[in-house]
């Protein structure tokens, strides 16, 4: 095979890798050709690794459904907004990086999307210029599953978010929330005023995601935890874990 990999397109179909020569076709023409040959009406995942994919967006927008969209940190903010504008209605799950967003207001538009899951990653966790997620940003999030990896959030704001959830004044669709951070999470500050009931370690419950086969937490046995009750009687469990150099806050809503 030629060492010039730009001459080829690699397609993974039913777990099998297929290599085709491009023969001068554009990205849009390639996608048309692949969809015709594979008779594919649904794409499990589309990955964007660069901003040169603009011409592929119109054809992708015609698909009935894209299960998940992954946006790498190499895609700039302009591309991300254009992509979401065209594809947000044909996908249910977004996995992306916060690094490329210059301001919080633009980033909040992503959180407001009516998605099944939104996963936000941060590549440079200790970058002092990255913005901290506000309470308002958390409150406008509308995803069933919200996964945050190294996103900066103050523990006080996280506490206020859970208090508002208890009062049924935050995202009513939320079923699963996870924050993984290298910052320290104070257990006392996080739990203040939540009236959480600590469950014995002998208590085990199985959390199942309702409608997202690719979720990082499709099924998990929850041992112990801290239970809180929403004003409408809905119960949820908080898990707070501290490990060397990392803290994990996980929230399960029992539907």
GROMACS .gro file of C-alpha atoms in nm:
model
  255
    1UNK     CA    1   0.000   0.000   0.000
    2UNK     CA    2   0.114   0.353  -0.074
    3UNK     CA    3   0.258   0.546   0.220
    4UNK     CA    4   0.031   0.838   0.127
    5UNK     CA    5  -0.267   0.751   0.348
    6UNK     CA    6  -0.468   1.047   0.215
    7UNK     CA    7  -0.525   0.835  -0.099
    8UNK     CA    8  -0.739   0.590   0.097
    9UNK     CA    9  -1.054   0.581   0.308
   10UNK     CA   10  -1.086   0.332   0.592
   11UNK     CA   11  -1.438   0.205   0.664
   12UNK     CA   12  -1.538  -0.015   0.958
   13UNK     CA   13  -1.851  -0.218   0.882
   14UNK     CA   14  -1.980  -0.482   1.126
   15UNK     CA   15  -1.639  -0.494   1.292
   16UNK     CA   16  -1.451  -0.548   0.966
   17UNK     CA   17  -1.209  -0.288   0.827
   18UNK     CA   18  -1.236  -0.212   0.456
   19UNK     CA   19  -0.987   0.005   0.264
   20UNK     CA   20  -1.090   0.186  -0.054
   21UNK     CA   21  -0.884   0.407  -0.282
   22UNK     CA   22  -1.028   0.761  -0.291
   23UNK     CA   23  -0.963   0.821  -0.662
   24UNK     CA   24  -1.007   1.197  -0.631
   25UNK     CA   25  -1.351   1.186  -0.468
   26UNK     CA   26  -1.452   1.462  -0.226
   27UNK     CA   27  -1.552   1.384   0.132
   28UNK     CA   28  -1.919   1.425   0.042
   29UNK     CA   29  -1.886   1.192  -0.259
   30UNK     CA   30  -1.709   0.935  -0.042
   31UNK     CA   31  -1.988   0.941   0.216
   32UNK     CA   32  -2.249   0.902  -0.059
   33UNK     CA   33  -2.056   0.607  -0.205
   34UNK     CA   34  -2.013   0.438   0.134
   35UNK     CA   35  -2.381   0.477   0.227
   36UNK     CA   36  -2.490   0.342  -0.112
   37UNK     CA   37  -2.263   0.036  -0.094
   38UNK     CA   38  -2.340  -0.049   0.270
   39UNK     CA   39  -2.712   0.042   0.249
   40UNK     CA   40  -2.663   0.215   0.583
   41UNK     CA   41  -2.945   0.430   0.723
   42UNK     CA   42  -2.803   0.471   1.073
   43UNK     CA   43  -2.446   0.548   1.179
   44UNK     CA   44  -2.344   0.442   1.532
   45UNK     CA   45  -2.076   0.713   1.560
   46UNK     CA   46  -1.930   0.995   1.353
   47UNK     CA   47  -1.590   1.128   1.463
   48UNK     CA   48  -1.460   1.471   1.368
   49UNK     CA   49  -1.083   1.508   1.399
   50UNK     CA   50  -1.025   1.826   1.201
   51UNK     CA   51  -1.206   2.130   1.066
   52UNK     CA   52  -1.168   2.027   0.703
   53UNK     CA   53  -1.491   1.827   0.728
   54UNK     CA   54  -1.726   2.120   0.654
   55UNK     CA   55  -1.828   1.980   0.315
   56UNK     CA   56  -1.940   1.653   0.478
   57UNK     CA   57  -2.197   1.819   0.705
   58UNK     CA   58  -2.486   1.860   0.455
   59UNK     CA   59  -2.492   1.492   0.356
   60UNK     CA   60  -2.459   1.377   0.718
   61UNK     CA   61  -2.753   1.601   0.809
   62UNK     CA   62  -2.974   1.399   0.571
   63UNK     CA   63  -2.927   1.076   0.769
   64UNK     CA   64  -3.221   0.958   0.981
   65UNK     CA   65  -3.001   0.918   1.288
   66UNK     CA   66  -2.641   0.931   1.409
   67UNK     CA   67  -2.617   0.754   1.745
   68UNK     CA   68  -2.321   0.955   1.871
   69UNK     CA   69  -2.098   1.240   1.753
   70UNK     CA   70  -1.741   1.266   1.879
   71UNK     CA   71  -1.563   1.600   1.836
   72UNK     CA   72  -1.188   1.602   1.899
   73UNK     CA   73  -1.000   1.894   2.053
   74UNK     CA   74  -0.852   1.970   1.708
   75UNK     CA   75  -1.187   2.106   1.588
   76UNK     CA   76  -1.215   2.480   1.640
   77UNK     CA   77  -1.513   2.664   1.791
   78UNK     CA   78  -1.646   2.785   1.455
   79UNK     CA   79  -1.659   2.430   1.320
   80UNK     CA   80  -1.820   2.294   1.638
   81UNK     CA   81  -2.102   2.548   1.624
   82UNK     CA   82  -2.162   2.485   1.254
   83UNK     CA   83  -2.161   2.111   1.307
   84UNK     CA   84  -2.404   2.127   1.601
   85UNK     CA   85  -2.630   2.364   1.409
   86UNK     CA   86  -2.661   2.111   1.127
   87UNK     CA   87  -2.642   1.778   1.310
   88UNK     CA   88  -2.787   1.827   1.659
   89UNK     CA   89  -3.132   1.719   1.536
   90UNK     CA   90  -3.010   1.387   1.396
   91UNK     CA   91  -2.804   1.273   1.695
   92UNK     CA   92  -2.875   1.184   2.057
   93UNK     CA   93  -2.528   1.182   2.209
   94UNK     CA   94  -2.233   1.421   2.194
   95UNK     CA   95  -1.879   1.357   2.319
   96UNK     CA   96  -1.656   1.663   2.288
   97UNK     CA   97  -1.381   1.884   2.434
   98UNK     CA   98  -1.426   2.212   2.617
   99UNK     CA   99  -1.074   2.338   2.534
  100UNK     CA  100  -1.166   2.511   2.208
  101UNK     CA  101  -1.444   2.728   2.354
  102UNK     CA  102  -1.335   3.086   2.411
  103UNK     CA  103  -1.627   3.190   2.631
  104UNK     CA  104  -1.883   3.038   2.862
  105UNK     CA  105  -2.185   3.177   2.678
  106UNK     CA  106  -2.105   2.981   2.363
  107UNK     CA  107  -2.035   2.668   2.564
  108UNK     CA  108  -2.372   2.697   2.740
  109UNK     CA  109  -2.544   2.660   2.403
  110UNK     CA  110  -2.407   2.306   2.388
  111UNK     CA  111  -2.536   2.222   2.736
  112UNK     CA  112  -2.883   2.346   2.640
  113UNK     CA  113  -2.917   2.091   2.360
  114UNK     CA  114  -3.193   1.835   2.408
  115UNK     CA  115  -2.959   1.534   2.412
  116UNK     CA  116  -2.967   1.191   2.570
  117UNK     CA  117  -2.605   1.229   2.676
  118UNK     CA  118  -2.345   1.504   2.669
  119UNK     CA  119  -1.986   1.418   2.758
  120UNK     CA  120  -1.746   1.709   2.808
  121UNK     CA  121  -1.371   1.646   2.825
  122UNK     CA  122  -1.082   1.880   2.903
  123UNK     CA  123  -0.744   1.792   2.755
  124UNK     CA  124  -0.532   2.040   2.954
  125UNK     CA  125  -0.666   1.999   3.305
  126UNK     CA  126  -0.429   2.247   3.469
  127UNK     CA  127  -0.463   2.525   3.212
  128UNK     CA  128  -0.521   2.841   3.424
  129UNK     CA  129  -0.701   3.016   3.136
  130UNK     CA  130  -0.990   2.769   3.107
  131UNK     CA  131  -1.319   2.894   3.244
  132UNK     CA  132  -1.505   2.753   3.542
  133UNK     CA  133  -1.853   2.616   3.482
  134UNK     CA  134  -2.113   2.831   3.658
  135UNK     CA  135  -2.425   2.725   3.846
  136UNK     CA  136  -2.637   2.879   3.569
  137UNK     CA  137  -2.459   2.661   3.313
  138UNK     CA  138  -2.540   2.350   3.515
  139UNK     CA  139  -2.902   2.455   3.557
  140UNK     CA  140  -2.961   2.503   3.184
  141UNK     CA  141  -2.818   2.162   3.098
  142UNK     CA  142  -3.088   1.944   2.946
  143UNK     CA  143  -2.920   1.606   2.895
  144UNK     CA  144  -3.039   1.280   3.051
  145UNK     CA  145  -2.675   1.187   3.110
  146UNK     CA  146  -2.418   1.459   3.182
  147UNK     CA  147  -2.057   1.342   3.204
  148UNK     CA  148  -1.786   1.595   3.292
  149UNK     CA  149  -1.416   1.504   3.283
  150UNK     CA  150  -1.179   1.766   3.431
  151UNK     CA  151  -1.436   2.043   3.381
  152UNK     CA  152  -1.389   2.310   3.649
  153UNK     CA  153  -1.687   2.348   3.886
  154UNK     CA  154  -1.681   2.490   4.237
  155UNK     CA  155  -1.801   2.245   4.503
  156UNK     CA  156  -2.037   2.512   4.638
  157UNK     CA  157  -2.207   2.541   4.300
  158UNK     CA  158  -2.233   2.165   4.275
  159UNK     CA  159  -2.397   2.165   4.619
  160UNK     CA  160  -2.644   2.433   4.508
  161UNK     CA  161  -2.720   2.235   4.193
  162UNK     CA  162  -2.815   1.927   4.396
  163UNK     CA  163  -3.022   2.140   4.635
  164UNK     CA  164  -3.219   2.277   4.341
  165UNK     CA  165  -3.262   1.924   4.206
  166UNK     CA  166  -3.413   1.825   4.543
  167UNK     CA  167  -3.654   2.119   4.512
  168UNK     CA  168  -3.737   2.003   4.157
  169UNK     CA  169  -3.596   2.326   4.011
  170UNK     CA  170  -3.319   2.186   3.791
  171UNK     CA  171  -3.302   1.955   3.490
  172UNK     CA  172  -3.599   1.716   3.538
  173UNK     CA  173  -3.463   1.482   3.267
  174UNK     CA  174  -3.136   1.411   3.449
  175UNK     CA  175  -3.079   1.044   3.527
  176UNK     CA  176  -2.702   1.024   3.559
  177UNK     CA  177  -2.432   1.279   3.639
  178UNK     CA  178  -2.060   1.221   3.683
  179UNK     CA  179  -1.774   1.460   3.751
  180UNK     CA  180  -1.416   1.335   3.746
  181UNK     CA  181  -1.165   1.599   3.848
  182UNK     CA  182  -0.809   1.639   3.971
  183UNK     CA  183  -0.933   1.910   4.209
  184UNK     CA  184  -1.019   1.827   4.569
  185UNK     CA  185  -1.390   1.785   4.643
  186UNK     CA  186  -1.486   1.866   5.003
  187UNK     CA  187  -1.740   1.610   5.120
  188UNK     CA  188  -1.873   1.846   5.390
  189UNK     CA  189  -1.926   2.135   5.146
  190UNK     CA  190  -2.088   1.912   4.885
  191UNK     CA  191  -2.336   1.755   5.128
  192UNK     CA  192  -2.424   2.069   5.326
  193UNK     CA  193  -2.801   2.106   5.355
  194UNK     CA  194  -2.884   1.806   5.135
  195UNK     CA  195  -3.014   1.597   5.427
  196UNK     CA  196  -2.850   1.297   5.264
  197UNK     CA  197  -2.897   0.958   5.428
  198UNK     CA  198  -2.589   0.737   5.424
  199UNK     CA  199  -2.680   0.386   5.317
  200UNK     CA  200  -2.500   0.083   5.463
  201UNK     CA  201  -2.239  -0.087   5.247
  202UNK     CA  202  -2.459  -0.396   5.248
  203UNK     CA  203  -2.713  -0.205   5.035
  204UNK     CA  204  -2.667  -0.280   4.665
  205UNK     CA  205  -2.877  -0.149   4.379
  206UNK     CA  206  -2.836  -0.184   4.003
  207UNK     CA  207  -2.851   0.137   3.801
  208UNK     CA  208  -2.956   0.087   3.440
  209UNK     CA  209  -2.949   0.345   3.166
  210UNK     CA  210  -3.286   0.361   2.995
  211UNK     CA  211  -3.205   0.427   2.629
  212UNK     CA  212  -2.839   0.469   2.544
  213UNK     CA  213  -2.655   0.150   2.451
  214UNK     CA  214  -2.315   0.321   2.435
  215UNK     CA  215  -2.329   0.489   2.777
  216UNK     CA  216  -2.025   0.460   3.004
  217UNK     CA  217  -2.267   0.361   3.276
  218UNK     CA  218  -2.518   0.136   3.102
  219UNK     CA  219  -2.546  -0.090   3.404
  220UNK     CA  220  -2.369  -0.052   3.736
  221UNK     CA  221  -2.411  -0.196   4.084
  222UNK     CA  222  -2.422   0.091   4.334
  223UNK     CA  223  -2.301  -0.008   4.681
  224UNK     CA  224  -2.403   0.209   4.975
  225UNK     CA  225  -2.398   0.575   4.878
  226UNK     CA  226  -2.584   0.879   5.007
  227UNK     CA  227  -2.954   0.898   4.930
  228UNK     CA  228  -3.145   1.222   4.873
  229UNK     CA  229  -3.513   1.273   4.795
  230UNK     CA  230  -3.666   1.513   4.545
  231UNK     CA  231  -3.984   1.702   4.638
  232UNK     CA  232  -4.189   1.476   4.409
  233UNK     CA  233  -4.066   1.161   4.584
  234UNK     CA  234  -3.796   1.067   4.330
  235UNK     CA  235  -3.493   0.917   4.502
  236UNK     CA  236  -3.130   0.962   4.397
  237UNK     CA  237  -2.795   0.841   4.524
  238UNK     CA  238  -2.471   1.038   4.550
  239UNK     CA  239  -2.131   0.872   4.546
  240UNK     CA  240  -1.821   1.067   4.648
  241UNK     CA  241  -1.486   0.900   4.594
  242UNK     CA  242  -1.139   1.033   4.666
  243UNK     CA  243  -0.836   0.862   4.514
  244UNK     CA  244  -0.475   0.977   4.480
  245UNK     CA  245  -0.486   1.284   4.252
  246UNK     CA  246  -0.850   1.241   4.152
  247UNK     CA  247  -1.200   1.296   4.289
  248UNK     CA  248  -1.522   1.145   4.156
  249UNK     CA  249  -1.876   1.267   4.218
  250UNK     CA  250  -2.149   1.047   4.072
  251UNK     CA  251  -2.525   1.096   4.092
  252UNK     CA  252  -2.784   0.831   4.005
  253UNK     CA  253  -3.157   0.904   3.978
  254UNK     CA  254  -3.377   0.603   4.042
  255UNK     CA  255  -3.656   0.620   3.784
   0.00000   0.00000   0.00000
